[in-house]
PDB file of C-alpha atoms in Angstrom:
ATOM      1  CA  MET A   1       0.000   0.000   0.000  1.00 39.00           C
ATOM      2  CA  THR A   2       1.324   3.486  -0.885  1.00 37.00           C
ATOM      3  CA  ARG A   3       2.222   5.560   2.170  1.00 47.00           C
ATOM      4  CA  PHE A   4       0.420   8.805   2.758  1.00 43.00           C
ATOM      5  CA  PHE A   5       0.783  11.630   5.237  1.00 46.00           C
ATOM      6  CA  VAL A   6      -1.575  14.119   6.813  1.00 47.00           C
ATOM      7  CA  ASP A   7      -0.151  17.624   6.906  1.00 51.00           C
ATOM      8  CA  SER A   8       0.016  18.913  10.477  1.00 52.00           C
ATOM      9  CA  TRP A   9      -1.324  22.310   9.427  1.00 53.00           C
ATOM     10  CA  ASP A  10      -4.995  23.153   9.741  1.00 57.00           C
ATOM     11  CA  PRO A  11      -6.454  22.878   6.194  1.00 50.00           C
ATOM     12  CA  ALA A  12      -7.759  26.441   6.513  1.00 55.00           C
ATOM     13  CA  TYR A  13      -4.140  27.625   6.168  1.00 61.00           C
ATOM     14  CA  GLY A  14      -3.286  25.517   3.115  1.00 60.00           C
ATOM     15  CA  ALA A  15      -0.332  23.141   3.428  1.00 60.00           C
ATOM     16  CA  SER A  16       3.276  23.538   4.505  1.00 64.00           C
ATOM     17  CA  PHE A  17       4.343  22.287   1.049  1.00 59.00           C
ATOM     18  CA  GLU A  18       2.173  23.323  -1.884  1.00 61.00           C
ATOM     19  CA  ALA A  19       3.113  21.196  -4.856  1.00 52.00           C
ATOM     20  CA  SER A  20       1.989  21.754  -8.426  1.00 45.00           C
ATOM     21  CA  ALA A  21      -0.101  19.281 -10.332  1.00 40.00           C
ATOM     22  CA  ALA A  22       3.142  17.660 -11.534  1.00 37.00           C
ATOM     23  CA  GLY A  23       4.038  16.738  -7.964  1.00 36.00           C
ATOM     24  CA  PRO A  24       6.701  17.797  -5.471  1.00 44.00           C
ATOM     25  CA  ALA A  25       9.523  17.005  -7.917  1.00 47.00           C
ATOM     26  CA  ALA A  26       8.276  19.521 -10.495  1.00 54.00           C
ATOM     27  CA  PRO A  27      11.260  21.829 -11.081  1.00 62.00           C
ATOM     28  CA  SER A  28      11.190  25.619 -10.797  1.00 69.00           C
ATOM     29  CA  SER A  29      12.352  27.630 -13.803  1.00 72.00           C
ATOM     30  CA  ALA A  30      14.749  29.608 -11.587  1.00 77.00           C
ATOM     31  CA  GLN A  31      18.468  29.248 -12.172  1.00 87.00           C
ATOM     32  CA  VAL A  32      20.153  27.651  -9.172  1.00 91.00           C
ATOM     33  CA  ASP A  33      23.825  27.577  -8.220  1.00 93.00           C
ATOM     34  CA  ALA A  34      23.995  24.719  -5.720  1.00 96.00           C
ATOM     35  CA  ASP A  35      27.817  24.657  -5.525  1.00 96.00           C
ATOM     36  CA  ALA A  36      28.060  27.804  -3.417  1.00 95.00           C
ATOM     37  CA  GLU A  37      28.920  26.335  -0.003  1.00 97.00           C
ATOM     38  CA  LEU A  38      29.627  22.729  -0.969  1.00 97.00           C
ATOM     39  CA  PRO A  39      30.032  21.058  -4.361  1.00 97.00           C
ATOM     40  CA  THR A  40      26.793  19.294  -5.247  1.00 96.00           C
ATOM     41  CA  VAL A  41      28.565  15.916  -5.156  1.00 96.00           C
ATOM     42  CA  ASP A  42      29.307  16.565  -1.470  1.00 97.00           C
ATOM     43  CA  TRP A  43      25.899  17.864  -0.465  1.00 97.00           C
ATOM     44  CA  ARG A  44      24.939  16.683   3.025  1.00 97.00           C
ATOM     45  CA  ALA A  45      23.057  17.795   6.109  1.00 98.00           C
ATOM     46  CA  ILE A  46      24.870  20.408   8.196  1.00 98.00           C
ATOM     47  CA  GLY A  47      24.365  20.580  11.950  1.00 97.00           C
ATOM     48  CA  PRO A  48      25.162  23.355  14.432  1.00 96.00           C
ATOM     49  CA  ARG A  49      28.825  24.328  14.318  1.00 95.00           C
ATOM     50  CA  ALA A  50      30.875  24.537  17.483  1.00 95.00           C
ATOM     51  CA  GLY A  51      31.154  28.050  18.888  1.00 94.00           C
ATOM     52  CA  VAL A  52      28.166  29.510  17.004  1.00 95.00           C
ATOM     53  CA  GLN A  53      25.813  31.246  19.414  1.00 95.00           C
ATOM     54  CA  ALA A  54      22.464  32.933  18.869  1.00 95.00           C
ATOM     55  CA  PRO A  55      22.498  36.750  18.969  1.00 95.00           C
ATOM     56  CA  HIS A  56      21.431  38.455  22.175  1.00 95.00           C
ATOM     57  CA  VAL A  57      18.576  40.254  20.399  1.00 96.00           C
ATOM     58  CA  VAL A  58      16.332  38.875  17.639  1.00 97.00           C
ATOM     59  CA  LEU A  59      13.744  41.059  15.934  1.00 97.00           C
ATOM     60  CA  LEU A  60      10.851  39.310  14.189  1.00 97.00           C
ATOM     61  CA  VAL A  61       8.781  41.424  11.821  1.00 96.00           C
ATOM     62  CA  ASP A  62       5.516  40.561  10.122  1.00 96.00           C
ATOM     63  CA  GLY A  63       2.593  42.230   8.432  1.00 96.00           C
ATOM     64  CA  VAL A  64      -1.075  41.435   7.848  1.00 96.00           C
ATOM     65  CA  ARG A  65      -3.521  42.758   5.282  1.00 96.00           C
ATOM     66  CA  ARG A  66      -7.262  42.613   4.801  1.00 95.00           C
ATOM     67  CA  ILE A  67      -9.704  43.705   2.118  1.00 94.00           C
ATOM     68  CA  ASP A  68     -12.398  45.757   3.841  1.00 93.00           C
ATOM     69  CA  ALA A  69     -14.543  46.220   0.728  1.00 92.00           C
ATOM     70  CA  SER A  70     -14.528  46.008  -3.050  1.00 91.00           C
ATOM     71  CA  VAL A  71     -15.540  49.222  -4.809  1.00 89.00           C
ATOM     72  CA  TRP A  72     -16.220  50.481  -8.317  1.00 89.00           C
ATOM     73  CA  THR A  73     -15.748  53.991  -9.688  1.00 87.00           C
ATOM     74  CA  ALA A  74     -18.030  55.799 -12.105  1.00 85.00           C
ATOM     75  CA  GLU A  75     -15.945  57.949 -14.470  1.00 86.00           C
ATOM     76  CA  GLU A  76     -17.293  60.990 -16.321  1.00 85.00           C
ATOM     77  CA  ASP A  77     -16.851  59.244 -19.672  1.00 87.00           C
ATOM     78  CA  GLY A  78     -19.079  56.373 -18.559  1.00 85.00           C
ATOM     79  CA  THR A  79     -16.295  53.903 -17.856  1.00 86.00           C
ATOM     80  CA  SER A  80     -15.760  52.232 -14.518  1.00 89.00           C
ATOM     81  CA  PHE A  81     -12.755  50.907 -12.594  1.00 89.00           C
ATOM     82  CA  PRO A  82     -12.695  48.355  -9.792  1.00 90.00           C
ATOM     83  CA  GLY A  83     -10.948  49.076  -6.508  1.00 90.00           C
ATOM     84  CA  VAL A  84     -10.362  47.608  -3.084  1.00 92.00           C
ATOM     85  CA  ALA A  85     -10.413  49.408   0.234  1.00 93.00           C
ATOM     86  CA  ALA A  86      -7.732  47.646   2.266  1.00 96.00           C
ATOM     87  CA  SER A  87      -6.323  47.802   5.774  1.00 97.00           C
ATOM     88  CA  TYR A  88      -2.839  46.575   6.597  1.00 98.00           C
ATOM     89  CA  ALA A  89      -0.543  46.585   9.606  1.00 98.00           C
ATOM     90  CA  ALA A  90       3.083  45.807  10.394  1.00 98.00           C
ATOM     91  CA  GLY A  91       4.821  45.141  13.679  1.00 98.00           C
ATOM     92  CA  VAL A  92       8.051  43.929  15.187  1.00 98.00           C
ATOM     93  CA  VAL A  93       8.677  41.781  18.265  1.00 97.00           C
ATOM     94  CA  ARG A  94      11.956  42.239  20.151  1.00 97.00           C
ATOM     95  CA  CYS A  95      13.196  38.984  21.681  1.00 97.00           C
ATOM     96  CA  ASP A  96      15.921  39.399  24.296  1.00 96.00           C
ATOM     97  CA  LEU A  97      17.427  35.905  24.439  1.00 94.00           C
ATOM     98  CA  GLU A  98      19.666  36.742  27.404  1.00 89.00           C
ATOM     99  CA  ARG A  99      16.703  37.691  29.573  1.00 91.00           C
ATOM    100  CA  GLY A 100      14.270  35.286  27.950  1.00 91.00           C
ATOM    101  CA  ALA A 101      11.801  38.101  27.321  1.00 93.00           C
ATOM    102  CA  ALA A 102       9.843  39.296  24.314  1.00 94.00           C
ATOM    103  CA  GLN A 103       7.959  42.533  23.822  1.00 96.00           C
ATOM    104  CA  LEU A 104       6.279  44.508  21.072  1.00 97.00           C
ATOM    105  CA  ALA A 105       8.824  47.001  19.750  1.00 97.00           C
ATOM    106  CA  GLY A 106       6.540  48.808  17.338  1.00 96.00           C
ATOM    107  CA  ALA A 107       3.381  48.507  15.239  1.00 97.00           C
ATOM    108  CA  LYS A 108       1.640  50.680  12.650  1.00 98.00           C
ATOM    109  CA  VAL A 109      -1.609  50.499  10.702  1.00 98.00           C
ATOM    110  CA  GLY A 110      -2.126  51.740   7.155  1.00 98.00           C
ATOM    111  CA  ARG A 111      -5.140  51.877   4.872  1.00 98.00           C
ATOM    112  CA  GLY A 112      -5.689  52.626   1.230  1.00 96.00           C
ATOM    113  CA  LEU A 113      -7.980  52.613  -1.771  1.00 94.00           C
ATOM    114  CA  PHE A 114      -6.219  50.637  -4.496  1.00 95.00           C
ATOM    115  CA  THR A 115      -7.506  51.299  -8.017  1.00 93.00           C
ATOM    116  CA  ALA A 116      -6.407  52.218 -11.534  1.00 93.00           C
ATOM    117  CA  SER A 117      -9.077  54.932 -11.693  1.00 91.00           C
ATOM    118  CA  PRO A 118      -7.504  58.260 -12.782  1.00 91.00           C
ATOM    119  CA  SER A 119     -10.142  60.270 -10.926  1.00 89.00           C
ATOM    120  CA  ALA A 120     -10.485  58.422  -7.602  1.00 88.00           C
ATOM    121  CA  ASP A 121     -10.066  60.509  -4.456  1.00 89.00           C
ATOM    122  CA  GLU A 122      -9.339  59.630  -0.861  1.00 91.00           C
ATOM    123  CA  VAL A 123     -12.296  57.934   0.810  1.00 91.00           C
ATOM    124  CA  VAL A 124     -13.301  59.114   4.277  1.00 91.00           C
ATOM    125  CA  ALA A 125     -15.372  56.473   6.051  1.00 91.00           C
ATOM    126  CA  GLY A 126     -16.397  57.879   9.416  1.00 90.00           C
ATOM    127  CA  ASN A 127     -13.124  58.709  11.178  1.00 93.00           C
ATOM    128  CA  VAL A 128     -11.080  56.361   8.969  1.00 95.00           C
ATOM    129  CA  ARG A 129      -9.282  57.557   5.842  1.00 96.00           C
ATOM    130  CA  TYR A 130      -8.364  55.448   2.801  1.00 95.00           C
ATOM    131  CA  PRO A 131      -5.761  57.377   0.748  1.00 96.00           C
ATOM    132  CA  VAL A 132      -5.610  56.535  -2.949  1.00 95.00           C
ATOM    133  CA  HIS A 133      -2.909  54.134  -4.125  1.00 96.00           C
ATOM    134  CA  ARG A 134      -3.122  54.305  -7.895  1.00 94.00           C
ATOM    135  CA  VAL A 135      -2.102  51.080  -9.601  1.00 94.00           C
ATOM    136  CA  SER A 136      -0.774  50.769 -13.129  1.00 89.00           C
ATOM    137  CA  GLY A 137      -2.387  48.918 -16.009  1.00 82.00           C
ATOM    138  CA  THR A 138      -6.064  48.181 -16.358  1.00 80.00           C
ATOM    139  CA  GLY A 139      -6.440  47.384 -12.664  1.00 81.00           C
ATOM    140  CA  GLU A 140      -8.309  44.086 -12.837  1.00 89.00           C
ATOM    141  CA  LEU A 141     -10.093  43.356  -9.574  1.00 86.00           C
ATOM    142  CA  ALA A 142      -8.356  39.981  -9.136  1.00 88.00           C
ATOM    143  CA  LYS A 143      -4.935  41.657  -9.197  1.00 89.00           C
ATOM    144  CA  LEU A 144      -5.687  44.518  -6.826  1.00 92.00           C
ATOM    145  CA  PRO A 145      -5.120  42.661  -3.518  1.00 92.00           C
ATOM    146  CA  ALA A 146      -1.501  42.042  -4.571  1.00 93.00           C
ATOM    147  CA  ALA A 147      -0.992  45.807  -4.869  1.00 95.00           C
ATOM    148  CA  VAL A 148      -1.322  46.079  -1.086  1.00 96.00           C
ATOM    149  CA  GLN A 149       1.982  44.223  -0.652  1.00 94.00           C
ATOM    150  CA  GLY A 150       4.137  47.224  -1.635  1.00 94.00           C
ATOM    151  CA  PRO A 151       2.834  49.650   1.022  1.00 96.00           C
ATOM    152  CA  LEU A 152       2.766  46.820   3.562  1.00 96.00           C
ATOM    153  CA  THR A 153       6.425  46.000   2.915  1.00 94.00           C
ATOM    154  CA  ALA A 154       7.339  49.672   3.277  1.00 94.00           C
ATOM    155  CA  LEU A 155       5.506  49.740   6.608  1.00 96.00           C
ATOM    156  CA  GLU A 156       7.402  46.629   7.755  1.00 95.00           C
ATOM    157  CA  VAL A 157      10.718  48.305   6.892  1.00 94.00           C
ATOM    158  CA  GLU A 158       9.665  51.443   8.769  1.00 95.00           C
ATOM    159  CA  VAL A 159       8.759  49.675  12.012  1.00 95.00           C
ATOM    160  CA  SER A 160      11.800  47.379  11.930  1.00 92.00           C
ATOM    161  CA  ASP A 161      14.255  50.246  11.235  1.00 92.00           C
ATOM    162  CA  ALA A 162      13.004  52.049  14.333  1.00 93.00           C
ATOM    163  CA  ALA A 163      13.702  49.009  16.529  1.00 93.00           C
ATOM    164  CA  ARG A 164      17.155  47.963  15.317  1.00 94.00           C
ATOM    165  CA  THR A 165      20.378  47.859  17.340  1.00 88.00           C
ATOM    166  CA  ASP A 166      23.969  47.274  16.255  1.00 87.00           C
ATOM    167  CA  ASP A 167      24.170  43.545  17.019  1.00 89.00           C
ATOM    168  CA  ASP A 168      20.656  42.234  16.444  1.00 95.00           C
ATOM    169  CA  LEU A 169      19.314  39.751  13.889  1.00 97.00           C
ATOM    170  CA  LEU A 170      16.193  40.723  11.929  1.00 97.00           C
ATOM    171  CA  VAL A 171      13.905  37.916  10.748  1.00 97.00           C
ATOM    172  CA  VAL A 172      11.269  38.863   8.167  1.00 95.00           C
ATOM    173  CA  ASP A 173       8.262  36.571   7.877  1.00 93.00           C
ATOM    174  CA  GLY A 174       8.229  35.823   4.147  1.00 91.00           C
ATOM    175  CA  PRO A 175      10.628  36.541   1.273  1.00 90.00           C
ATOM    176  CA  LEU A 176      12.953  39.524   1.586  1.00 89.00           C
ATOM    177  CA  ARG A 177      11.912  41.029  -1.768  1.00 83.00           C
ATOM    178  CA  ASN A 178      13.023  44.676  -1.718  1.00 79.00           C
ATOM    179  CA  ARG A 179      14.315  44.487   1.856  1.00 83.00           C
ATOM    180  CA  ARG A 180      17.601  42.925   0.760  1.00 81.00           C
ATOM    181  CA  GLN A 181      19.514  46.079   1.598  1.00 83.00           C
ATOM    182  CA  LEU A 182      18.803  45.672   5.315  1.00 86.00           C
ATOM    183  CA  PRO A 183      21.834  44.431   7.296  1.00 90.00           C
ATOM    184  CA  ARG A 184      21.813  41.155   9.267  1.00 94.00           C
ATOM    185  CA  THR A 185      18.407  40.243   7.848  1.00 95.00           C
ATOM    186  CA  LEU A 186      16.866  36.869   7.037  1.00 97.00           C
ATOM    187  CA  GLY A 187      13.779  36.071   5.010  1.00 96.00           C
ATOM    188  CA  TYR A 188      11.782  33.223   6.562  1.00 96.00           C
ATOM    189  CA  ILE A 189       9.601  31.258   4.130  1.00 94.00           C
ATOM    190  CA  LYS A 190       7.409  28.740   5.931  1.00 91.00           C
ATOM    191  CA  THR A 191       5.350  27.490   2.962  1.00 86.00           C
ATOM    192  CA  GLN A 192       7.238  25.854   0.088  1.00 86.00           C
ATOM    193  CA  HIS A 193       5.511  26.688  -3.200  1.00 81.00           C
ATOM    194  CA  SER A 194       8.353  25.750  -5.569  1.00 84.00           C
ATOM    195  CA  GLN A 195      10.916  23.000  -5.910  1.00 87.00           C
ATOM    196  CA  TYR A 196      14.261  24.635  -6.666  1.00 91.00           C
ATOM    197  CA  LEU A 197      16.615  21.641  -6.417  1.00 93.00           C
ATOM    198  CA  ASP A 198      16.958  18.470  -8.437  1.00 92.00           C
ATOM    199  CA  ALA A 199      15.761  15.150  -7.036  1.00 90.00           C
ATOM    200  CA  ARG A 200      19.122  14.135  -5.520  1.00 95.00           C
ATOM    201  CA  LEU A 201      19.605  17.430  -3.676  1.00 96.00           C
ATOM    202  CA  THR A 202      15.941  17.504  -2.650  1.00 94.00           C
ATOM    203  CA  ALA A 203      16.502  14.120  -1.004  1.00 94.00           C
ATOM    204  CA  VAL A 204      19.129  15.793   1.191  1.00 97.00           C
ATOM    205  CA  VAL A 205      16.562  18.426   2.202  1.00 96.00           C
ATOM    206  CA  THR A 206      13.732  15.997   2.969  1.00 93.00           C
ATOM    207  CA  GLY A 207      16.203  13.798   4.845  1.00 95.00           C
ATOM    208  CA  LEU A 208      17.265  16.557   7.215  1.00 96.00           C
ATOM    209  CA  ALA A 209      17.055  15.767  10.906  1.00 95.00           C
ATOM    210  CA  PRO A 210      15.537  18.427  13.175  1.00 95.00           C
ATOM    211  CA  GLY A 211      18.094  21.134  13.896  1.00 96.00           C
ATOM    212  CA  HIS A 212      20.029  20.555  10.656  1.00 98.00           C
ATOM    213  CA  ARG A 213      20.196  22.552   7.439  1.00 98.00           C
ATOM    214  CA  SER A 214      21.088  22.133   3.804  1.00 98.00           C
ATOM    215  CA  PRO A 215      24.151  23.763   2.260  1.00 98.00           C
ATOM    216  CA  VAL A 216      23.704  27.334   1.045  1.00 98.00           C
ATOM    217  CA  PHE A 217      22.733  27.719  -2.617  1.00 97.00           C
ATOM    218  CA  ARG A 218      22.016  30.713  -4.834  1.00 95.00           C
ATOM    219  CA  LEU A 219      18.734  31.459  -6.596  1.00 91.00           C
ATOM    220  CA  GLY A 220      18.807  33.389  -9.845  1.00 81.00           C
ATOM    221  CA  THR A 221      15.250  34.691  -9.686  1.00 69.00           C
ATOM    222  CA  ALA A 222      14.252  38.362  -9.971  1.00 68.00           C
ATOM    223  CA  TRP A 223      14.425  38.560  -6.170  1.00 72.00           C
ATOM    224  CA  GLY A 224      17.226  36.004  -6.010  1.00 76.00           C
ATOM    225  CA  GLY A 225      19.744  35.625  -3.233  1.00 89.00           C
ATOM    226  CA  TRP A 226      21.479  33.113  -1.003  1.00 96.00           C
ATOM    227  CA  SER A 227      19.138  30.470   0.370  1.00 96.00           C
ATOM    228  CA  TRP A 228      19.071  27.273   2.421  1.00 98.00           C
ATOM    229  CA  TYR A 229      16.576  24.881   4.000  1.00 97.00           C
ATOM    230  CA  LEU A 230      16.415  23.834   7.623  1.00 97.00           C
ATOM    231  CA  ARG A 231      14.177  21.530   9.595  1.00 96.00           C
ATOM    232  CA  LEU A 232      12.628  22.796  12.800  1.00 96.00           C
ATOM    233  CA  PRO A 233      11.896  20.502  15.771  1.00 94.00           C
ATOM    234  CA  VAL A 234       9.095  18.214  14.608  1.00 89.00           C
ATOM    235  CA  ALA A 235       7.871  14.686  15.184  1.00 82.00           C
ATOM    236  CA  ALA A 236       8.485  12.230  12.360  1.00 72.00           C
ATOM    237  CA  GLY A 237       6.032  12.728   9.518  1.00 74.00           C
ATOM    238  CA  ALA A 238       5.753  13.845   5.908  1.00 83.00           C
ATOM    239  CA  PRO A 239       8.993  14.503   3.999  1.00 88.00           C
ATOM    240  CA  TRP A 240       8.542  18.285   4.153  1.00 90.00           C
ATOM    241  CA  ALA A 241       7.242  18.448   7.729  1.00 89.00           C
ATOM    242  CA  GLY A 242       8.981  21.221   9.635  1.00 92.00           C
ATOM    243  CA  ILE A 243      11.031  22.331   6.618  1.00 94.00           C
ATOM    244  CA  VAL A 244      11.470  26.082   6.070  1.00 95.00           C
ATOM    245  CA  ARG A 245      13.512  27.992   3.540  1.00 96.00           C
ATOM    246  CA  VAL A 246      15.661  30.873   4.717  1.00 97.00           C
ATOM    247  CA  GLU A 247      17.281  33.518   2.526  1.00 96.00           C
ATOM    248  CA  CYS A 248      19.631  36.473   2.763  1.00 96.00           C
ATOM    249  CA  SER A 249      20.822  39.192   0.415  1.00 93.00           C
ATOM    250  CA  ALA A 250      22.582  38.292  -2.829  1.00 91.00           C
ATOM    251  CA  ASP A 251      24.893  41.257  -2.205  1.00 92.00           C
ATOM    252  CA  LEU A 252      26.662  39.369   0.595  1.00 94.00           C
ATOM    253  CA  GLU A 253      29.803  37.300   0.124  1.00 95.00           C
ATOM    254  CA  ILE A 254      29.277  33.543   0.388  1.00 96.00           C
ATOM    255  CA  THR A 255      31.226  33.473   3.660  1.00 97.00           C
ATOM    256  CA  GLU A 256      28.752  35.927   5.220  1.00 97.00           C
ATOM    257  CA  ALA A 257      25.800  33.965   3.839  1.00 97.00           C
ATOM    258  CA  VAL A 258      27.177  30.789   5.434  1.00 97.00           C
ATOM    259  CA  ARG A 259      27.666  32.647   8.721  1.00 97.00           C
ATOM    260  CA  LEU A 260      24.024  33.728   8.664  1.00 97.00           C
ATOM    261  CA  ALA A 261      22.939  30.181   7.778  1.00 98.00           C
ATOM    262  CA  ASP A 262      24.820  28.845  10.794  1.00 98.00           C
ATOM    263  CA  LEU A 263      23.307  31.610  12.932  1.00 97.00           C
ATOM    264  CA  SER A 264      19.774  30.735  11.760  1.00 98.00           C
ATOM    265  CA  LEU A 265      20.305  27.125  12.790  1.00 97.00           C
ATOM    266  CA  VAL A 266      20.938  28.029  16.442  1.00 97.00           C
ATOM    267  CA  THR A 267      18.295  30.771  16.506  1.00 97.00           C
ATOM    268  CA  LEU A 268      15.103  29.873  14.631  1.00 97.00           C
ATOM    269  CA  PRO A 269      14.400  26.492  16.290  1.00 96.00           C
ATOM    270  CA  ARG A 270      14.054  28.337  19.616  1.00 95.00           C
ATOM    271  CA  PHE A 271      10.875  29.971  18.340  1.00 96.00           C
ATOM    272  CA  ALA A 272       9.222  26.916  16.747  1.00 94.00           C
ATOM    273  CA  SER A 273       5.580  26.441  17.675  1.00 93.00           C
ATOM    274  CA  THR A 274       3.891  23.249  18.860  1.00 89.00           C
ATOM    275  CA  PRO A 275       0.859  21.540  17.265  1.00 86.00           C
ATOM    276  CA  TYR A 276      -1.411  21.795  20.295  1.00 82.00           C
ATOM    277  CA  LYS A 277      -0.960  25.581  20.324  1.00 84.00           C
ATOM    278  CA  ASP A 278      -0.725  26.455  16.630  1.00 86.00           C
ATOM    279  CA  PRO A 279      -2.353  24.804  13.580  1.00 86.00           C
ATOM    280  CA  ARG A 280       0.688  25.772  11.478  1.00 87.00           C
ATOM    281  CA  ALA A 281       3.293  24.262  13.808  1.00 85.00           C
ATOM    282  CA  PRO A 282       6.218  24.196  13.879  1.00 93.00           C
ATOM    283  CA  GLN A 283       6.819  26.669  11.024  1.00 92.00           C
ATOM    284  CA  ASN A 284       4.660  29.487  12.366  1.00 92.00           C
ATOM    285  CA  LEU A 285       7.090  30.899  14.920  1.00 94.00           C
ATOM    286  CA  VAL A 286       5.617  31.653  18.341  1.00 94.00           C
ATOM    287  CA  PRO A 287       6.413  35.412  18.362  1.00 95.00           C
ATOM    288  CA  ILE A 288       5.055  35.754  14.821  1.00 95.00           C
ATOM    289  CA  ALA A 289       1.800  34.021  15.755  1.00 94.00           C
ATOM    290  CA  GLY A 290       1.275  36.386  18.664  1.00 95.00           C
ATOM    291  CA  LEU A 291       2.184  39.385  16.526  1.00 97.00           C
ATOM    292  CA  GLU A 292      -0.299  38.374  13.818  1.00 95.00           C
ATOM    293  CA  ARG A 293      -3.117  38.201  16.363  1.00 96.00           C
ATOM    294  CA  LEU A 294      -2.263  41.628  17.749  1.00 97.00           C
ATOM    295  CA  LEU A 295      -1.983  43.233  14.313  1.00 98.00           C
ATOM    296  CA  ARG A 296      -5.294  41.787  13.133  1.00 97.00           C
ATOM    297  CA  SER A 297      -6.992  43.188  16.210  1.00 97.00           C
ATOM    298  CA  ARG A 298      -5.602  46.637  15.343  1.00 97.00           C
ATOM    299  CA  LEU A 299      -7.115  46.591  11.871  1.00 97.00           C
ATOM    300  CA  GLY A 300     -10.507  47.249  13.416  1.00 96.00           C
ATOM    301  CA  ASP A 301     -13.871  45.565  13.002  1.00 96.00           C
ATOM    302  CA  VAL A 302     -14.294  44.766   9.308  1.00 93.00           C
ATOM    303  CA  ARG A 303     -18.099  44.861   9.603  1.00 93.00           C
ATOM    304  CA  LEU A 304     -18.059  48.395  10.995  1.00 95.00           C
ATOM    305  CA  LEU A 305     -15.570  49.529   8.370  1.00 94.00           C
ATOM    306  CA  HIS A 306     -17.630  47.987   5.575  1.00 92.00           C
ATOM    307  CA  ARG A 307     -20.703  49.738   6.925  1.00 92.00           C
ATOM    308  CA  ALA A 308     -18.823  53.070   7.082  1.00 92.00           C
ATOM    309  CA  LEU A 309     -17.534  52.623   3.530  1.00 92.00           C
ATOM    310  CA  THR A 310     -21.063  51.872   2.309  1.00 91.00           C
ATOM    311  CA  ALA A 311     -22.342  55.022   3.995  1.00 90.00           C
ATOM    312  CA  ALA A 312     -19.518  57.083   2.479  1.00 88.00           C
ATOM    313  CA  ALA A 313     -20.373  55.742  -0.979  1.00 86.00           C
ATOM    314  CA  ARG A 314     -24.005  56.832  -0.579  1.00 81.00           C
ATOM    315  CA  ILE A 315     -22.928  60.350   0.347  1.00 75.00           C
ATOM    316  CA  ASN A 316     -20.659  60.646  -2.700  1.00 66.00           C
ATOM    317  CA  ARG A 317     -23.316  59.635  -5.237  1.00 61.00           C
TER     318      ARG A 317
END
């Protein structure tokens, strides 16, 4: 009988590994240099190195976004453009590993009306303002939620910059994207959408023991950089259970990328969540889970905001 596994994540959150229809071995089109840290013929699991210690301060930053309402404009020439009124928030948790304490180091909320309409103005819904974020192109409704990512990323950079110290480590929940210029920064990707390595190297990744990582490799994508996989503490299960991908800036020398990879191995497992507390365990790090809950609460009641937006639309007719 063929073996099967049940993903430990709650189905409402998707799966920790999201394979294409061709299966987990379906290759990505990205160019990969897997010989960066070790030649591919010598690829093997790498454990914690002697003398490597976690930084005293770790900053974990995350953002959340929500569509409060879909809208349509009525232009003078009779045309119409779709739009979304969105709320988003970013925050950073400061973890002092010496004291074993964590605290919110900063959080901000932003809102916006995202549309390609050339005539749209700021929407005032009660005491809440939605400034216009004009998007390029035809502004199809299905593509508008993705436009929120840019302002959200900028907000994440803003709150994390205000909390940084000289010897901290910043961990961004998700790909680094345009945050690659930030020093001592890691991108933390907990859901694996693409398969970047060939079958032999992938076998090294899926064979990782908890607390071990793959060698560092380089991705040649538009947002490419140094990357590696590591397995967080997890009970035996599916091949990709507990596997996360970590990345750092392509501007770094390979020696610095390896140093950050070693640092991630003694740092990130400390924050791994447990299944009885989090449906996305162990990848959804404990401080990130708490930060997400706090940020979502600061977005406000979506029903009240939708009601206020509806009332504002009536006034503007």
